[in-house]
XYZ file of C-alpha atoms in Angstrom:
362
model
C -14.488 63.852 14.466
C -16.106 62.368 11.324
C -12.643 61.508 9.965
C -11.683 59.722 13.183
C -14.962 57.809 13.173
C -14.459 56.805 9.539
C -10.925 55.676 10.328
C -12.154 53.562 13.248
C -14.841 51.988 11.061
C -12.250 51.129 8.420
C -9.987 49.555 11.042
C -12.883 47.503 12.403
C -13.807 46.384 8.895
C -10.200 45.400 8.177
C -10.145 43.354 11.396
C -13.333 41.405 10.621
C -12.733 37.836 9.526
C -14.707 37.906 6.292
C -12.195 36.392 3.847
C -11.708 32.731 2.962
C -8.585 31.122 4.363
C -5.491 31.108 2.185
C -3.853 27.814 1.114
C -0.987 28.455 3.537
C -3.292 28.804 6.535
C -5.200 25.693 5.487
C -1.967 23.729 5.275
C -0.765 25.049 8.653
C -4.073 24.086 10.222
C -3.877 20.647 8.643
C -0.344 20.130 9.936
C -1.663 20.832 13.439
C -4.345 18.158 13.021
C -7.167 20.685 12.721
C -9.403 19.316 9.965
C -13.120 19.058 9.259
C -14.230 15.561 10.273
C -17.080 13.834 12.020
C -16.471 10.965 14.425
C -20.080 9.854 13.901
C -19.499 8.628 10.335
C -16.940 5.920 11.241
C -18.969 4.763 14.269
C -22.210 4.417 12.293
C -20.468 2.648 9.402
C -18.681 0.288 11.819
C -21.992 -0.596 13.461
C -23.606 -1.253 10.089
C -20.610 -3.259 8.850
C -20.498 -5.421 11.991
C -24.192 -6.272 11.683
C -23.731 -7.199 8.020
C -20.694 -9.288 9.003
C -22.800 -11.178 11.552
C -25.432 -11.830 8.901
C -22.919 -13.099 6.346
C -20.624 -15.030 8.703
C -23.291 -16.173 11.150
C -22.825 -19.894 10.445
C -19.075 -19.563 10.847
C -19.407 -17.827 14.231
C -21.960 -20.401 15.362
C -19.693 -23.286 14.410
C -16.644 -21.807 16.146
C -18.490 -20.892 19.359
C -20.151 -24.328 19.598
C -16.775 -25.967 19.037
C -15.211 -23.942 21.871
C -17.939 -24.702 24.411
C -18.287 -28.277 23.197
C -14.571 -28.838 23.735
C -14.918 -27.744 27.343
C -17.903 -29.996 28.055
C -16.589 -33.029 26.166
C -12.873 -33.093 26.898
C -12.000 -30.770 29.767
C -14.319 -31.799 32.603
C -12.139 -34.686 33.854
C -8.755 -33.000 33.407
C -6.428 -32.323 36.352
C -6.520 -28.659 37.312
C -2.950 -27.405 37.677
C -1.249 -24.098 37.092
C 0.285 -25.258 33.812
C -2.983 -26.781 32.567
C -4.923 -23.609 33.326
C -2.357 -21.415 31.562
C -2.213 -23.614 28.464
C -6.014 -23.858 28.384
C -6.348 -20.108 28.704
C -3.856 -19.546 25.878
C -5.635 -22.066 23.660
C -9.059 -20.474 24.127
C -7.632 -16.960 23.763
C -6.251 -17.925 20.344
C -9.569 -19.506 19.371
C -11.434 -16.383 20.466
C -9.100 -14.179 18.415
C -9.706 -16.370 15.377
C -13.446 -15.993 15.848
C -13.264 -12.215 16.250
C -10.585 -11.651 13.568
C -13.091 -10.881 10.752
C -14.811 -8.263 12.893
C -11.483 -6.679 13.877
C -10.383 -6.497 10.238
C -13.680 -4.961 9.136
C -13.576 -2.389 11.943
C -10.026 -1.305 11.027
C -10.757 -1.101 7.300
C -14.018 0.827 7.750
C -12.495 3.267 10.265
C -9.469 3.972 8.061
C -11.594 4.346 4.915
C -14.113 6.653 6.632
C -11.418 9.018 7.910
C -9.495 8.866 4.630
C -12.589 9.914 2.656
C -13.150 12.832 5.034
C -9.622 14.237 5.445
C -7.312 12.228 3.188
C -3.916 10.987 4.349
C -2.754 12.823 7.475
C -0.206 11.807 10.108
C 0.722 14.323 12.778
C 1.649 14.171 16.461
C 0.666 17.784 17.114
C -2.675 16.947 18.854
C -0.769 14.725 21.326
C 1.378 17.570 22.627
C 0.351 18.797 26.089
C -1.397 22.155 26.073
C -1.361 23.688 29.533
C -3.719 26.502 28.554
C -6.513 23.913 28.600
C -6.054 23.687 32.364
C -7.297 27.257 32.697
C -10.675 27.056 34.533
C -11.988 30.172 32.775
C -11.443 28.739 29.312
C -12.849 25.414 30.511
C -16.023 27.082 31.750
C -16.301 28.945 28.459
C -16.093 25.632 26.581
C -18.708 24.025 28.821
C -21.245 26.792 28.311
C -20.257 27.669 24.752
C -22.266 27.259 21.571
C -20.304 24.162 20.591
C -21.271 22.416 23.827
C -24.914 23.255 23.223
C -24.692 21.835 19.704
C -23.051 18.645 20.994
C -25.788 18.287 23.628
C -28.526 18.709 21.021
C -26.780 16.227 18.731
C -26.523 13.609 21.492
C -30.140 14.189 22.445
C -31.248 13.766 18.853
C -29.334 10.489 18.532
C -30.819 9.187 21.788
C -34.356 10.115 20.763
C -33.846 8.566 17.317
C -32.593 5.266 18.729
C -35.407 5.180 21.282
C -38.044 5.749 18.581
C -36.602 3.019 16.368
C -36.482 0.518 19.242
C -40.002 1.408 20.352
C -41.553 1.219 16.874
C -39.777 -2.057 16.080
C -40.836 -3.709 19.340
C -44.368 -2.328 19.060
C -44.748 -3.777 15.581
C -43.926 -7.248 16.976
C -46.088 -7.061 20.112
C -48.390 -9.872 18.970
C -45.492 -12.258 18.391
C -44.163 -11.577 21.893
C -47.335 -13.142 23.300
C -46.726 -16.301 21.271
C -43.120 -16.784 22.423
C -44.282 -18.794 25.437
C -45.542 -21.534 23.118
C -42.419 -21.711 20.927
C -39.299 -23.831 21.426
C -36.142 -22.214 22.694
C -34.439 -22.370 19.292
C -37.276 -20.440 17.629
C -37.210 -17.868 20.405
C -33.484 -17.266 19.895
C -34.014 -16.985 16.127
C -36.794 -14.447 16.594
C -34.763 -12.349 19.048
C -31.731 -12.462 16.759
C -33.695 -11.343 13.698
C -35.345 -8.573 15.715
C -31.982 -7.345 17.030
C -30.443 -7.391 13.558
C -33.365 -5.442 12.118
C -33.160 -2.811 14.849
C -29.386 -2.609 14.442
C -29.623 -2.005 10.692
C -32.275 0.697 11.142
C -30.308 2.379 13.926
C -27.015 2.271 11.971
C -28.618 3.630 8.787
C -30.309 6.513 10.594
C -27.159 7.302 12.577
C -25.228 7.447 9.306
C -27.704 9.991 7.930
C -27.279 12.075 11.086
C -23.491 11.672 10.787
C -23.540 13.132 7.265
C -25.396 16.151 8.629
C -22.870 16.392 11.457
C -20.017 16.303 8.929
C -21.567 19.190 6.995
C -21.880 21.156 10.239
C -18.264 20.387 11.208
C -17.128 21.556 7.790
C -19.092 24.792 8.181
C -17.562 25.409 11.621
C -14.100 24.593 10.304
C -14.403 27.087 7.437
C -15.823 29.686 9.815
C -12.922 29.319 12.255
C -10.398 29.497 9.418
C -11.679 32.812 8.074
C -9.173 35.616 7.919
C -9.339 39.377 7.950
C -7.826 41.497 5.213
C -5.060 42.476 7.617
C -4.315 38.795 8.331
C -3.898 38.152 4.605
C -1.569 41.131 4.266
C 0.525 40.007 7.234
C 0.749 36.483 5.835
C 1.859 37.828 2.482
C 4.527 39.928 4.175
C 5.790 36.927 6.116
C 5.922 34.785 2.968
C 7.269 37.301 0.478
C 8.907 39.823 2.763
C 8.008 43.442 3.373
C 7.549 45.207 -0.007
C 9.465 48.235 1.256
C 12.439 46.111 2.294
C 12.304 44.156 -0.969
C 12.218 47.422 -2.900
C 15.264 48.728 -1.046
C 17.136 45.479 -1.671
C 16.335 45.599 -5.386
C 17.376 49.255 -5.541
C 20.704 48.468 -3.887
C 21.253 45.513 -6.219
C 20.509 47.720 -9.213
C 22.989 50.338 -8.033
C 25.687 47.722 -7.505
C 25.032 46.286 -10.975
C 25.331 49.788 -12.470
C 28.594 50.381 -10.601
C 30.044 47.119 -11.933
C 28.894 48.007 -15.430
C 30.482 51.467 -15.242
C 33.743 49.903 -14.071
C 33.826 47.895 -17.308
C 33.481 50.951 -19.588
C 37.235 51.857 -19.484
C 37.997 48.352 -20.832
C 35.835 48.878 -23.944
C 37.236 49.164 -27.467
C 34.513 51.537 -28.626
C 31.299 53.198 -27.430
C 28.568 53.467 -30.082
C 26.109 56.324 -29.450
C 22.801 57.624 -30.793
C 24.302 60.320 -29.991
C 22.294 61.419 -26.927
C 19.687 58.756 -26.206
C 21.668 55.502 -26.320
C 25.219 54.375 -25.626
C 26.587 50.831 -26.023
C 30.144 49.858 -25.042
C 31.730 46.988 -27.006
C 34.828 44.903 -26.360
C 36.462 42.239 -28.484
C 39.359 39.935 -27.650
C 40.086 37.458 -30.424
C 41.858 35.068 -28.034
C 38.967 34.821 -25.549
C 35.823 35.788 -27.471
C 34.092 34.357 -30.515
C 32.312 37.666 -31.187
C 32.296 41.247 -29.864
C 30.547 41.518 -26.491
C 28.406 44.248 -24.956
C 29.997 45.188 -21.626
C 27.836 48.248 -20.854
C 24.775 50.015 -22.198
C 22.499 52.821 -21.110
C 19.782 55.238 -22.082
C 19.514 58.991 -21.493
C 21.337 59.710 -18.174
C 23.210 56.380 -18.195
C 24.203 56.971 -21.797
C 25.641 60.350 -20.771
C 27.592 58.749 -17.912
C 28.995 56.053 -20.227
C 30.196 58.731 -22.690
C 31.764 60.745 -19.874
C 33.641 57.719 -18.477
C 34.738 56.744 -21.982
C 36.051 60.256 -22.592
C 37.931 60.262 -19.279
C 39.632 56.947 -20.155
C 40.353 57.757 -23.828
C 37.856 55.197 -25.130
C 36.787 56.100 -28.661
C 33.161 57.125 -29.135
C 31.434 56.742 -32.509
C 28.011 57.943 -33.544
C 25.853 55.383 -35.366
C 22.163 55.851 -34.648
C 20.714 52.623 -36.215
C 23.461 50.413 -34.821
C 23.284 51.941 -31.328
C 19.496 51.506 -31.176
C 19.674 47.913 -32.515
C 22.380 46.898 -30.047
C 20.551 48.524 -27.129
C 17.232 46.821 -27.913
C 18.507 43.366 -28.907
C 21.364 42.646 -26.517
C 21.950 42.568 -22.787
C 25.124 43.298 -20.860
C 27.470 40.314 -21.175
C 25.916 39.010 -24.408
C 27.583 38.713 -27.787
C 26.540 40.804 -30.760
C 23.766 39.169 -32.885
C 24.946 37.546 -36.097
C 23.116 39.938 -38.418
C 24.963 42.877 -36.834
C 28.437 41.347 -37.206
C 29.161 43.256 -40.435
C 28.265 46.673 -39.044
C 30.143 46.070 -35.775
C 33.172 44.693 -37.616
C 33.374 47.842 -39.764
C 33.245 50.023 -36.656
C 35.932 47.984 -34.885
C 38.115 47.941 -38.006
C 37.919 51.735 -38.215
C 38.767 52.052 -34.519
C 41.713 49.670 -34.847
C 43.052 51.623 -37.849
C 42.944 54.829 -35.842
C 44.729 53.160 -32.946
C 47.250 51.497 -35.193
C 46.109 47.968 -34.243
C 45.741 45.072 -36.633
């Protein structure tokens, strides 16, 4: 019983998501459009940028708007109303309105793109647009409505509403005396006062919303990292999927090694000589003056492989010579298929010359 309980505890511990997400899982999540971002940062920055744009380009907007309405009152009151006139007039004023609003549109696009780029970098994916029918499940929908995330979103919205209400109330309360004097001011001064008051409230609201948005971004990042956490078993499974099962890889390598040994043993009968240690090392050499610049190692082995090379050489009448220093040097400094090193040419040439004399070759 204690062993079973310990095993269950270990399995539970292995299934707990306590590990940081791997780069592969982060990239997969990013490809699906799942990133840590806050929609409050672009909205607050856009509000602040639009207010600043109105402050800077206020005279321009005033001139364009007065020109549009002045054109109607000065030149369009006595015109004949026909279908063509109405359409051309509508097109003309639509173009004028777009020209007036063009700076605001450009600022909104630039600020929105920059705010998202700073948060998540460059990302283009159509994965979030794919229909997901599991969202139609009423049980999962109810879970989302009454989940912790919904509660957090409700508290966040409530905090924003309370913050905006406090700013509006404090700003209006600070100007309560001037409200009583508005009845004695000309209309132009009243509009100027209301405009300055609205701009001041807008700047305060946008600045405070931006501060709240930064906090929201930190919370979104925490939730994102929490949802990405993996268990130790998840990491092992991911490694297996990426690299393959270690057992299968080991079997493949073992089979490859056996096939390489079989090919090497098939080359031993073609050797001119096998140099031995005599028991620990065996190196098979071949030299063809028409095809090779230097003698080549076609097989080598240690201990059991060395014994097999000697046996195959004996069965195929390949001469075996004992030379302990040369056998060890060739085994350690060359690989199968490589030529003999230059500093060993003399020793190998003497061995081959002796073998050729015994065989009657020149």
